PDB file of C-alpha atoms in Angstrom:
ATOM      1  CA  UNK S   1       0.000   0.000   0.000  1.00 57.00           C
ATOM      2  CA  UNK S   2       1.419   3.231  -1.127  1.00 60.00           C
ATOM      3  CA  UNK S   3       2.074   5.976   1.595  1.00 62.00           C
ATOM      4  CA  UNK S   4       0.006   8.770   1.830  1.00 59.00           C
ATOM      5  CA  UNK S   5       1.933  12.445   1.267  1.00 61.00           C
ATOM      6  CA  UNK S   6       1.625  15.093   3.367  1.00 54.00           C
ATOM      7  CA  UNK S   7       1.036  18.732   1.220  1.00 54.00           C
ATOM      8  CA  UNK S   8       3.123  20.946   1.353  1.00 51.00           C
ATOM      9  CA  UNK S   9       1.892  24.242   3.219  1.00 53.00           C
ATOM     10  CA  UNK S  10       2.686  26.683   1.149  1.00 55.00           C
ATOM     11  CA  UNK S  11       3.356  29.129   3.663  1.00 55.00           C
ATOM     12  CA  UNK S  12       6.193  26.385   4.848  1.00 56.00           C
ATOM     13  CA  UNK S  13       7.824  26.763   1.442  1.00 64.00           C
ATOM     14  CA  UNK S  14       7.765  30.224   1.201  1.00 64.00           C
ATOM     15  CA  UNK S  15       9.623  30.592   4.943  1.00 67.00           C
ATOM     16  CA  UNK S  16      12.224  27.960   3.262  1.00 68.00           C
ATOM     17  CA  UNK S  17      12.804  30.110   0.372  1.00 68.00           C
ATOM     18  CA  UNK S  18      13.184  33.255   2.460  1.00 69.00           C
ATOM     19  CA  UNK S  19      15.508  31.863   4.932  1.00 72.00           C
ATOM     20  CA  UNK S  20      17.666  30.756   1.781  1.00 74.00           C
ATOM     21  CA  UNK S  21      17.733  33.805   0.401  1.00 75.00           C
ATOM     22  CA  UNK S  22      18.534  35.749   3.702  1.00 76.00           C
ATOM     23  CA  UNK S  23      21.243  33.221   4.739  1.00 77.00           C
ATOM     24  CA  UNK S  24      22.638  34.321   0.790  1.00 78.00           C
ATOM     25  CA  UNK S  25      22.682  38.114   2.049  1.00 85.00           C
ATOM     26  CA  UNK S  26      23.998  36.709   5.549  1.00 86.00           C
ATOM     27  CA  UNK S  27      27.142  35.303   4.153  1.00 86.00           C
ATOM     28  CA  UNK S  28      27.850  38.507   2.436  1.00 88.00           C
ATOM     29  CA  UNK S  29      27.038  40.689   5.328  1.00 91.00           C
ATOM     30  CA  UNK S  30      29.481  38.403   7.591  1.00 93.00           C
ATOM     31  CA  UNK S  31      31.788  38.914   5.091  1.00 93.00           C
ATOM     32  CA  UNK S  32      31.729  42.802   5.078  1.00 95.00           C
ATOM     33  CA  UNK S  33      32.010  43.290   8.887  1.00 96.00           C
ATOM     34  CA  UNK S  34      35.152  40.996   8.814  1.00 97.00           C
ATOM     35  CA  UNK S  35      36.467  43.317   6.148  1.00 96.00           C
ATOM     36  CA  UNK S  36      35.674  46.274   8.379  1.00 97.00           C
ATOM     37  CA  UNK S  37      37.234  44.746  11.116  1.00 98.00           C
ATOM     38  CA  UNK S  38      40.310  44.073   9.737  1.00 97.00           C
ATOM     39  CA  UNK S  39      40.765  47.624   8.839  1.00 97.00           C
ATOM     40  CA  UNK S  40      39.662  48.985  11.497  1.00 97.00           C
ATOM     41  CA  UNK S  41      42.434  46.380  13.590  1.00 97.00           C
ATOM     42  CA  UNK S  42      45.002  47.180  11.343  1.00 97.00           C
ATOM     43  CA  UNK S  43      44.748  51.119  11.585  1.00 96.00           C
ATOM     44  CA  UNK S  44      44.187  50.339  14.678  1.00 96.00           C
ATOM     45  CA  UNK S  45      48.092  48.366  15.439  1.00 96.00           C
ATOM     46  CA  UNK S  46      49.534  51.091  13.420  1.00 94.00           C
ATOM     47  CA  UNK S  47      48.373  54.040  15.729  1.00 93.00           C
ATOM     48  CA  UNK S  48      49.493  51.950  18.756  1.00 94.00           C
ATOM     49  CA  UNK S  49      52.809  50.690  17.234  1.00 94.00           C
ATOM     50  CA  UNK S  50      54.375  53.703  15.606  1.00 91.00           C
ATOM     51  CA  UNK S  51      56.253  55.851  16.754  1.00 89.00           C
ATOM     52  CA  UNK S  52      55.242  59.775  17.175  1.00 86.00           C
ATOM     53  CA  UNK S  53      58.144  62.379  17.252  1.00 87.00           C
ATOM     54  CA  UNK S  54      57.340  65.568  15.838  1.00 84.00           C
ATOM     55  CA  UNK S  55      60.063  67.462  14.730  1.00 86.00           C
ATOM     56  CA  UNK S  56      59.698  71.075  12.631  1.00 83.00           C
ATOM     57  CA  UNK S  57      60.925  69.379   9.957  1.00 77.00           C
ATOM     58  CA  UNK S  58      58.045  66.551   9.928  1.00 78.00           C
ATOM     59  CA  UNK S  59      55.647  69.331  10.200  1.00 78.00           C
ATOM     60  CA  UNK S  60      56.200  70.878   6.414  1.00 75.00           C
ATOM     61  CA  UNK S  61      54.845  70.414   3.625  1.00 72.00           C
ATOM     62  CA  UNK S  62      56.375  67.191   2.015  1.00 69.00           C
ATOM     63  CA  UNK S  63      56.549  67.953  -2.199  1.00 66.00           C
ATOM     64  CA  UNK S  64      58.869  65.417  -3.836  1.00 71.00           C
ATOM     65  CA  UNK S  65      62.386  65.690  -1.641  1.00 68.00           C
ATOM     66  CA  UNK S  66      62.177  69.911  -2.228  1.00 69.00           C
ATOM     67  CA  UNK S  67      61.351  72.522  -0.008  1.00 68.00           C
ATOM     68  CA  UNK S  68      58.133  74.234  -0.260  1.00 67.00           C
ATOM     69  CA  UNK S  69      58.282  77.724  -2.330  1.00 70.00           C
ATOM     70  CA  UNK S  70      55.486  80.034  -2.618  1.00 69.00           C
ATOM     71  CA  UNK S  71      51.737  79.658  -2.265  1.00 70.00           C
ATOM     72  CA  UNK S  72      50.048  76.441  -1.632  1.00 65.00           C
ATOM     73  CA  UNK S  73      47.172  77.670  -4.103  1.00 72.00           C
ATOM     74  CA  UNK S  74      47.775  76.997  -7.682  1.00 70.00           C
ATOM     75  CA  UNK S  75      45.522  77.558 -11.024  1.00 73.00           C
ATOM     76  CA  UNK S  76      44.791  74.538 -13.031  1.00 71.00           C
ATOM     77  CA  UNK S  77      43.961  75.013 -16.793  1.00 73.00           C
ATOM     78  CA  UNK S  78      40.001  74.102 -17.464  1.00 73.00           C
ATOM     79  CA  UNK S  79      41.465  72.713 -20.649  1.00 73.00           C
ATOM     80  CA  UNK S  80      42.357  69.358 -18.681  1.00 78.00           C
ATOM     81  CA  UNK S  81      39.056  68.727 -17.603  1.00 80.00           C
ATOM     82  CA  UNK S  82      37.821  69.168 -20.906  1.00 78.00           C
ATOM     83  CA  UNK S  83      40.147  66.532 -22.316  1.00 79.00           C
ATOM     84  CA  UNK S  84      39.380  64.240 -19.628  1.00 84.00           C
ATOM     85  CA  UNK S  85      35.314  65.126 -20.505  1.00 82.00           C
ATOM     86  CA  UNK S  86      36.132  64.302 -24.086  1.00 80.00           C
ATOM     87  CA  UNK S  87      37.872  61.284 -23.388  1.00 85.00           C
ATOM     88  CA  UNK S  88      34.860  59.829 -20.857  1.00 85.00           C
ATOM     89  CA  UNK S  89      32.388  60.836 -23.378  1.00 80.00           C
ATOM     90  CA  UNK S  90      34.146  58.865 -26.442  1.00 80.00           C
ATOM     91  CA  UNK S  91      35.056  55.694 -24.151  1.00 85.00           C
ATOM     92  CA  UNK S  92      31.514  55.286 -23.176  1.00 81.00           C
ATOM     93  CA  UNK S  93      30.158  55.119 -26.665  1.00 79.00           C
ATOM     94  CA  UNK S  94      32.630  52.836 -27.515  1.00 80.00           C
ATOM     95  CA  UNK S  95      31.279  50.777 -24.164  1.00 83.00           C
ATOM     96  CA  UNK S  96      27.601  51.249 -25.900  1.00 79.00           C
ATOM     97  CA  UNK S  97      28.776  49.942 -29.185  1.00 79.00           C
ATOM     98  CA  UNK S  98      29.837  46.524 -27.825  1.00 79.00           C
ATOM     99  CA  UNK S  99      26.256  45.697 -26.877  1.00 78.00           C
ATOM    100  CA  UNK S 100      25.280  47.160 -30.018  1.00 77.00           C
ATOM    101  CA  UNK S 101      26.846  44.549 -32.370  1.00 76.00           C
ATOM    102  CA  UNK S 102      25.292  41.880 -30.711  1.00 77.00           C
ATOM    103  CA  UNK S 103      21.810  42.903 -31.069  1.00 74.00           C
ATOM    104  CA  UNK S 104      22.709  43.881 -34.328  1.00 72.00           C
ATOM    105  CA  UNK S 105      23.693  40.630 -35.874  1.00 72.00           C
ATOM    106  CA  UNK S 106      20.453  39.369 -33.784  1.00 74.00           C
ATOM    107  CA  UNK S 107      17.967  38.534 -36.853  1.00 78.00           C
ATOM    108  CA  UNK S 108      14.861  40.943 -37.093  1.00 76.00           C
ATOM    109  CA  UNK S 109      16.760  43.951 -35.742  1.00 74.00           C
ATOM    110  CA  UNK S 110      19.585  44.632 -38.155  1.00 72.00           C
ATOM    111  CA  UNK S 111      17.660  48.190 -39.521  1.00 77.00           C
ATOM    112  CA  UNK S 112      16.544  49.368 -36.755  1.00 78.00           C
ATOM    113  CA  UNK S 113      19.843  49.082 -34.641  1.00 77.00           C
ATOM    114  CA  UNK S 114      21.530  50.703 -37.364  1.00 80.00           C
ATOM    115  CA  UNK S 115      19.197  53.812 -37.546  1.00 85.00           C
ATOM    116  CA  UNK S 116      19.348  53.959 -33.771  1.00 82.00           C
ATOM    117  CA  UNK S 117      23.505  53.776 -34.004  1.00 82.00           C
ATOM    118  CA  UNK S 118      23.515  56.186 -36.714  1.00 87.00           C
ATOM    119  CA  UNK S 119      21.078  58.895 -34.597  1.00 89.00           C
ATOM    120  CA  UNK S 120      23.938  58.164 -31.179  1.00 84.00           C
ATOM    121  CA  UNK S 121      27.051  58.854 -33.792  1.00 84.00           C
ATOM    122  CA  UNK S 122      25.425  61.906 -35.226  1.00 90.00           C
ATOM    123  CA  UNK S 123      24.663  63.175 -31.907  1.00 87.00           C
ATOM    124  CA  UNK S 124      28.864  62.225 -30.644  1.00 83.00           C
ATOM    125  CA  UNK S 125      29.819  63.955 -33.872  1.00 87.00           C
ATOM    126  CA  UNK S 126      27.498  67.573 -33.542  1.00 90.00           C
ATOM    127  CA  UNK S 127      28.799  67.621 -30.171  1.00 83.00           C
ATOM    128  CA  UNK S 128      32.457  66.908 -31.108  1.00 84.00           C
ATOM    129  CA  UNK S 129      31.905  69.460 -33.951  1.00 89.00           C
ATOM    130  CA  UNK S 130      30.784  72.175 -31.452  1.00 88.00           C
ATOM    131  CA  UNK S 131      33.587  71.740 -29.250  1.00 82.00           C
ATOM    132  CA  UNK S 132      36.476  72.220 -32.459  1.00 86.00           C
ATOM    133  CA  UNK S 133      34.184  75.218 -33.373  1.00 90.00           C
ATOM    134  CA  UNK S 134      34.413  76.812 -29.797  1.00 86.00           C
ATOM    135  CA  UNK S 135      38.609  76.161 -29.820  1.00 82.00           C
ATOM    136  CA  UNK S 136      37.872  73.903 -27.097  1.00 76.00           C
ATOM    137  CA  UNK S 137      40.114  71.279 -28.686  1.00 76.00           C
ATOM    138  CA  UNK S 138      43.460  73.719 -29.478  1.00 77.00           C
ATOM    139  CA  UNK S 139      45.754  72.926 -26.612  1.00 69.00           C
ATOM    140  CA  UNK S 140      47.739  76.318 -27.333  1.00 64.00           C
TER     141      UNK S 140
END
């Protein structure tokens, strides 16, 4: 005589699920606080273990081996930025075409990738154009 089976509740198996998927997050969380802790113990040894003799000279301004001269201020061309702007910009549409070639040589959506492509080079390129139009891209 087969044996009877018991349903399921399916409250049970939702509780099972959930404590899966919280012992997941509690693996990760352990993991984290052990991080911190070791940080926090090592900066921690190294405040207790080193030694602390100020001197004048350990008080100035370290700058490569020479002695301070002049302001601490200094001006920084806007030009950098602008290169570094230029170069994020370009590097992420050369991220967006990697995903792009795979859809593309997905059948059914050659066309309308390519238009869409197109539209995102044009707008790289107006905005490229503006900036050589505005001198932006003249490093004299």
């Amino acid at each position: 005589m087969p044996k009877p089976t018991v349903p399921i509740e399916p409250a049970a198996d939702h509780a099972v699920v959930a404590a899966s998927y919280f012992q997941s997050y509690s693996v990760v969380g352990l993991l984290a606080v052990i991080g911190v802790l070791f940080v926090a113990v090592a900066f921690g040894a190294g405040r207790l273990l080193r030694p602390v003799v100020p001197t004048p000279e350990k008080l100035l301004t370290y700058e490569c081996g020479v002695d301070p001269v002049g302001e601490g201020w200094a001006h920084t061309q806007v030009r950098y930025y602008v290169y570094a702007f230029l170069y994020v910009i370009f590097a992420v549409d050369a991220i967006f075409l990697f995903p792009w070639a795979t859809v593309f040589a997905a059948p059914g959506y050659g066309a309308t990738t390519l238009v869409e492509m197109f539209i995102f080079l044009g707008f790289l390129a107006v905005g490229l154009l503006y900036a050589y139009k505005k001198g932006v891209l003249e490093w004299t």
